[in-house]
mmCIF file of C-alpha atoms in Angstrom:
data_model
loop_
_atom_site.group_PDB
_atom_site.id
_atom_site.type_symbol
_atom_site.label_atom_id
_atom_site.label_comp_id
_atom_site.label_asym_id
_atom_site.label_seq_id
_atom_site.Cartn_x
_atom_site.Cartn_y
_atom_site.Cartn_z
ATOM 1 C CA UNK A 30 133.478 181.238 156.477
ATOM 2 C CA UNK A 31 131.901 183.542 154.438
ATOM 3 C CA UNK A 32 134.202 183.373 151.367
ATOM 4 C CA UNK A 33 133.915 179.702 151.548
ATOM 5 C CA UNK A 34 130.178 180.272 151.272
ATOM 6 C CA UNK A 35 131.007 182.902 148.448
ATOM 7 C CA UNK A 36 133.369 180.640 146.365
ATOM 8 C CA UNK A 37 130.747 177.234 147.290
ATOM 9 C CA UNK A 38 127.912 179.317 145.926
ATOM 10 C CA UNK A 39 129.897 180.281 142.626
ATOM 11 C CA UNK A 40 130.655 177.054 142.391
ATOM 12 C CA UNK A 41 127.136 175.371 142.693
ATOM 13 C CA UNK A 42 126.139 178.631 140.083
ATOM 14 C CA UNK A 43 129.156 177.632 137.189
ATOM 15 C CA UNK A 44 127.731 173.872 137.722
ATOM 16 C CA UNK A 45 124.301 174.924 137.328
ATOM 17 C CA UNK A 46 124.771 176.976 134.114
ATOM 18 C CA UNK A 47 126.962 174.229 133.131
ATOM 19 C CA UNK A 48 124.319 171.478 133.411
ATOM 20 C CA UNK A 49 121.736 174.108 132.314
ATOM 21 C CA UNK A 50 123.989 174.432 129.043
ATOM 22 C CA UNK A 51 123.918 170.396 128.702
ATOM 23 C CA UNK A 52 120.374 170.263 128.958
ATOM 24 C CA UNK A 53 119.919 172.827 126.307
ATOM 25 C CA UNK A 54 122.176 170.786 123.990
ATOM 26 C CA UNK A 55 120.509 167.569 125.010
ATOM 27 C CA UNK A 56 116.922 168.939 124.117
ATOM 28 C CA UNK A 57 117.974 170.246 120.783
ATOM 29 C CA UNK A 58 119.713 166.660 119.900
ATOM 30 C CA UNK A 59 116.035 164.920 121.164
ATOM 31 C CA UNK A 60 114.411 167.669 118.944
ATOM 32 C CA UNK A 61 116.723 167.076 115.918
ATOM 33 C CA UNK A 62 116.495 163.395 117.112
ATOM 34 C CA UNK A 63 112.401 163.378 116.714
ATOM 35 C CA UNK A 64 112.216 165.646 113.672
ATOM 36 C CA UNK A 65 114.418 162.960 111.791
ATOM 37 C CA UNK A 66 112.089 160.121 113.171
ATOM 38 C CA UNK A 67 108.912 161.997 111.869
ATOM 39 C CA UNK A 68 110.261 163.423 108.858
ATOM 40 C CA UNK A 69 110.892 159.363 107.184
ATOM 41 C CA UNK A 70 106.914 158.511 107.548
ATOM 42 C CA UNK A 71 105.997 162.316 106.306
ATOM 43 C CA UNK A 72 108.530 162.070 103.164
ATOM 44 C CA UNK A 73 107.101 158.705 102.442
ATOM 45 C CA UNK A 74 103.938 160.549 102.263
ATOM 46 C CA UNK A 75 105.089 163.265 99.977
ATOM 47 C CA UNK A 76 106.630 160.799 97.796
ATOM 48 C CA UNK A 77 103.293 158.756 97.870
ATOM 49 C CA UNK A 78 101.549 161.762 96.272
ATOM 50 C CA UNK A 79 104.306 162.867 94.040
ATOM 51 C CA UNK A 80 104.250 159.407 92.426
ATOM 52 C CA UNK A 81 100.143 159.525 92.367
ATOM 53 C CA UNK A 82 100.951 162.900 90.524
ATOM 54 C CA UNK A 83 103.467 161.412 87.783
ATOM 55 C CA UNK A 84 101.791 158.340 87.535
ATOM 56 C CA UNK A 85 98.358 160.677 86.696
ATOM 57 C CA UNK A 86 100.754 162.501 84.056
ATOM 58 C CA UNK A 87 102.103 159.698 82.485
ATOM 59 C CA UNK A 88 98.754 157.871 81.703
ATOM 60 C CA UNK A 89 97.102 160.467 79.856
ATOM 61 C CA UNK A 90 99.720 160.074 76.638
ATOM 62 C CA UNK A 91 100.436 156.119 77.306
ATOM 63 C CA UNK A 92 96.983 155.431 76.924
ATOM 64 C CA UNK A 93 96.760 157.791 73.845
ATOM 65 C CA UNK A 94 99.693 155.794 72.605
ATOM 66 C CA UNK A 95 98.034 152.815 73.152
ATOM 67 C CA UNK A 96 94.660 153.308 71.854
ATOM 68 C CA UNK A 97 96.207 154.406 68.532
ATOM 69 C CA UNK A 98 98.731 151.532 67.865
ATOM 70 C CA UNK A 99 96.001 148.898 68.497
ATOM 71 C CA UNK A 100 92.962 150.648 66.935
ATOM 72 C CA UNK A 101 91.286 151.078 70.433
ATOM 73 C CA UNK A 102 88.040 152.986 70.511
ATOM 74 C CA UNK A 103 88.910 156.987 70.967
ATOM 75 C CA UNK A 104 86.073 156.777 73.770
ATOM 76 C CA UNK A 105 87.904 154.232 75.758
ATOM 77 C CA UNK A 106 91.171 156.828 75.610
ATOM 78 C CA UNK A 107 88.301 159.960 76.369
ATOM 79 C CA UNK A 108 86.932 157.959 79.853
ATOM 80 C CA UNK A 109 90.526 156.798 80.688
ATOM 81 C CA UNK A 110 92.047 160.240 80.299
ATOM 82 C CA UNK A 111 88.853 161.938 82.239
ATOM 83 C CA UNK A 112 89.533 159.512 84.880
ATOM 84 C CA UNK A 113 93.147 160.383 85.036
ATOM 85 C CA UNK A 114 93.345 163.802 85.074
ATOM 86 C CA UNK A 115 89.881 163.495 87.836
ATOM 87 C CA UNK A 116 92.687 161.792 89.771
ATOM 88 C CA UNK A 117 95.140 164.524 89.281
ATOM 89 C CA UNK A 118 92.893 167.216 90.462
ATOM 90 C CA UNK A 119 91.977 165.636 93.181
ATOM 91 C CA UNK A 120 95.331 164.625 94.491
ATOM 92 C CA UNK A 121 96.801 168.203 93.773
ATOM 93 C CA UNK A 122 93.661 169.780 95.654
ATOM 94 C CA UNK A 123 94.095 167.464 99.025
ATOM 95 C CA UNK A 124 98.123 168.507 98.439
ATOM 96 C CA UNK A 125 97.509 171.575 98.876
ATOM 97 C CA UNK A 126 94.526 172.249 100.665
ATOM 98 C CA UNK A 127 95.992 170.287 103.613
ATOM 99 C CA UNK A 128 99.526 171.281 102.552
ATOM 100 C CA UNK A 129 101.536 168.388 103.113
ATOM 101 C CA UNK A 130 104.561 169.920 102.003
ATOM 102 C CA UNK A 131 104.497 172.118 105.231
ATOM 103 C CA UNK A 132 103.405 168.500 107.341
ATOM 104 C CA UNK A 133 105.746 168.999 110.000
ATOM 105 C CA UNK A 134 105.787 172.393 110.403
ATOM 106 C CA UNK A 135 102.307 172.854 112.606
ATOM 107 C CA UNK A 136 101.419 172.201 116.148
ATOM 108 C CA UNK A 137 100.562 168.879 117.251
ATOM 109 C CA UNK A 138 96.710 169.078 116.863
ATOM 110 C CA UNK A 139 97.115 170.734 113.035
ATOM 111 C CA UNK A 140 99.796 168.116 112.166
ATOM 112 C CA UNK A 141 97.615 164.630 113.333
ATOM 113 C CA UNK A 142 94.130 167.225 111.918
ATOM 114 C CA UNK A 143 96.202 166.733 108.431
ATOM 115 C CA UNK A 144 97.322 163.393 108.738
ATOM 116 C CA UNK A 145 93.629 161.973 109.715
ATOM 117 C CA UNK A 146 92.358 163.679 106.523
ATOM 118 C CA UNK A 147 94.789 162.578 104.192
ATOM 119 C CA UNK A 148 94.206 159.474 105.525
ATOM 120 C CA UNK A 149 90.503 159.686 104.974
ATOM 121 C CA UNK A 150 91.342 161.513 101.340
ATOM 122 C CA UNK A 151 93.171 158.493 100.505
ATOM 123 C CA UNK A 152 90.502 156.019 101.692
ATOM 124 C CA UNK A 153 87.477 157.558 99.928
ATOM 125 C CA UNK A 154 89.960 158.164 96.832
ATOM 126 C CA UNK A 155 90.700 154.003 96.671
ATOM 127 C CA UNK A 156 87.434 153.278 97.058
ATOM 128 C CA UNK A 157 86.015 155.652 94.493
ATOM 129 C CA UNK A 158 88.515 154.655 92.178
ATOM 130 C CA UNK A 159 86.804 151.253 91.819
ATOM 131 C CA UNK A 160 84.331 151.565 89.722
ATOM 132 C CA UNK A 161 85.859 153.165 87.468
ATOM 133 C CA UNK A 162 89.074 150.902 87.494
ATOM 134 C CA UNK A 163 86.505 147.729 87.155
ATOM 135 C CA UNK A 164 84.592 148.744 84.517
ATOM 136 C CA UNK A 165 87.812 149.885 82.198
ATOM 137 C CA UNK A 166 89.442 145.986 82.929
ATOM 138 C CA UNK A 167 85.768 144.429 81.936
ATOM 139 C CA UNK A 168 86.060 146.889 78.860
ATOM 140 C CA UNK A 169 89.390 145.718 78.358
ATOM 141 C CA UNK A 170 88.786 141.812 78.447
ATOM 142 C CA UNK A 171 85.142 142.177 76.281
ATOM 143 C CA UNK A 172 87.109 144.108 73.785
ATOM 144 C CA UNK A 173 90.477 141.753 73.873
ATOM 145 C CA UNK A 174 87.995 138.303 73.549
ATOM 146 C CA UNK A 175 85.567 140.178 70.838
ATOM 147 C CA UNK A 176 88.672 141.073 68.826
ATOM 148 C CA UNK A 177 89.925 137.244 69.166
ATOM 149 C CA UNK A 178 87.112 135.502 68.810
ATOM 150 C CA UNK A 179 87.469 131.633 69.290
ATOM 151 C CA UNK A 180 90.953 131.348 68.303
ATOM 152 C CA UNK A 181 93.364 129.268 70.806
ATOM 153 C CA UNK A 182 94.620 132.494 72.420
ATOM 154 C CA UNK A 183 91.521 132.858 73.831
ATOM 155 C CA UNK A 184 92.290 131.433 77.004
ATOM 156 C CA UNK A 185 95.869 132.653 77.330
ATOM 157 C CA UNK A 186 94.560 136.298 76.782
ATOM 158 C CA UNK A 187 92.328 134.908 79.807
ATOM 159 C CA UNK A 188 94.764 133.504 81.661
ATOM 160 C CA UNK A 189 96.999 136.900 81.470
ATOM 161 C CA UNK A 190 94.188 139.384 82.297
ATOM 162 C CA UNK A 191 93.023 137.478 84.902
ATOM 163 C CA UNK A 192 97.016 137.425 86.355
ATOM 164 C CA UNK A 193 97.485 141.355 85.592
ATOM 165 C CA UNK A 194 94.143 142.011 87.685
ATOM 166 C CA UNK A 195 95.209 139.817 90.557
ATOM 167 C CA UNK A 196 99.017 141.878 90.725
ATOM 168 C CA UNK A 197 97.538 144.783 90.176
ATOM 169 C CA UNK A 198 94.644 144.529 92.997
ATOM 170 C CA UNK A 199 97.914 143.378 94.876
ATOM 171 C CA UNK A 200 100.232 146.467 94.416
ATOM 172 C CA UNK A 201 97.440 148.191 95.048
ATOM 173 C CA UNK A 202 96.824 146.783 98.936
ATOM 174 C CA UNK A 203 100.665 146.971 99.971
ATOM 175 C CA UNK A 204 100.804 150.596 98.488
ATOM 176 C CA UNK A 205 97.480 151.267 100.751
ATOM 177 C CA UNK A 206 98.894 149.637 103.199
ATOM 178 C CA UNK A 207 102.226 150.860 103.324
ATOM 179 C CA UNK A 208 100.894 154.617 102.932
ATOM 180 C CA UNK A 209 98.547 153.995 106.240
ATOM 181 C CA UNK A 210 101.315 152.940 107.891
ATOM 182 C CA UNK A 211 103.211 156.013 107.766
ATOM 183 C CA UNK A 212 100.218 157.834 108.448
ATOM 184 C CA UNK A 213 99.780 155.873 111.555
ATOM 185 C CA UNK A 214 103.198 155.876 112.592
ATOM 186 C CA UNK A 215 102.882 160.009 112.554
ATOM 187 C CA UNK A 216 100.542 159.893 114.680
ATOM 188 C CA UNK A 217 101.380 157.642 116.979
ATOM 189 C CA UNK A 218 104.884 160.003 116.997
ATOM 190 C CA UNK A 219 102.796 163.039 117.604
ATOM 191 C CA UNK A 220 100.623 161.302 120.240
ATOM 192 C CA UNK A 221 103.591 160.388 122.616
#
């Protein structure tokens, strides 16, 4: 009776450290699993800010480019090139003050603290870029009609400015909202 207790008891202890050993394995896959499922919204961010970056870097010699080629006012290339590299700094701070490469790599409470203020970064950064981007297209169009006077492209050269603004105010909401979306889906991973 009291080997069969012996032997039962082993046996309930190998099943034990065999389910224990399953659960282990099972927990890592849901950890790999979740890491994976977090990871898509955080490199979407990353790439968000890496193309903000390039974009920033690109600018400063295309509009140089272009202010040369079509006689453009050097202060027009001096505000647009103030305002770009403005955006650069700022991007590049946020980047690394909240280091987003790191994202995942905090507790809970650090990773959604991070993700709110990127978030709010982004917000304030769209909004403040406004002005600015509003009063380089009415510099744009003034200039473009001024240098056509009342020829019969006039209204084309309306036409197409008033076309360009409309896709670019366009791109501009999907890549806002696209970007808050994986912000929000982030945190709603971190808040399950």
């Amino acid at each position: 009776m009291e080997r069969n207790m012996g032997q039962e008891l082993e046996a309930l202890k190998a099943d034990y450290n065999a389910l224990k050993a399953q659960m282990q394995q099972q927990e890592q896959l849901n950890e790999r699993f979740f890491q994976a499922a977090r990871r898509r919204p955080a490199q979407a961010l990353s790439r968000g800010i890496r193309n903000r970056l390039m974009l920033d870097v690109l600018t400063l010699p295309t509009i140089w480019v272009i202010c040369i080629a079509t006689h453009w006012p050097p202060l027009f290339g001096v505000l647009v090139s103030l305002w770009t590299m403005i955006d650069f700094a700022a991007t590049l701070w946020i980047n690394r003050k909240l280091g987003m490469e790191h994202l995942l790599d905090g507790d809970t409470r650090t990773v959604t603290r991070t993700i709110t203020s990127y978030r709010r970064f982004y917000r304030r950064a769209l909004a403040i870029s406004l002005l600015p981007c509003i009063a380089m297209i009415t510099y744009i169009f003034i200039e473009l009609l001024a240098r056509v006077g009342e020829s019969a492209n006039r209204n084309l050269i309306i036409a197409i400015g008033i076309a360009y603004t409309l896709a670019a105010i366009i791109i501009t909401w999907l890549q806002y909202r696209r970007h808050t979306k994986a912000c929000d889906e982030l945190l709603d991973e971190f808040e399950e």
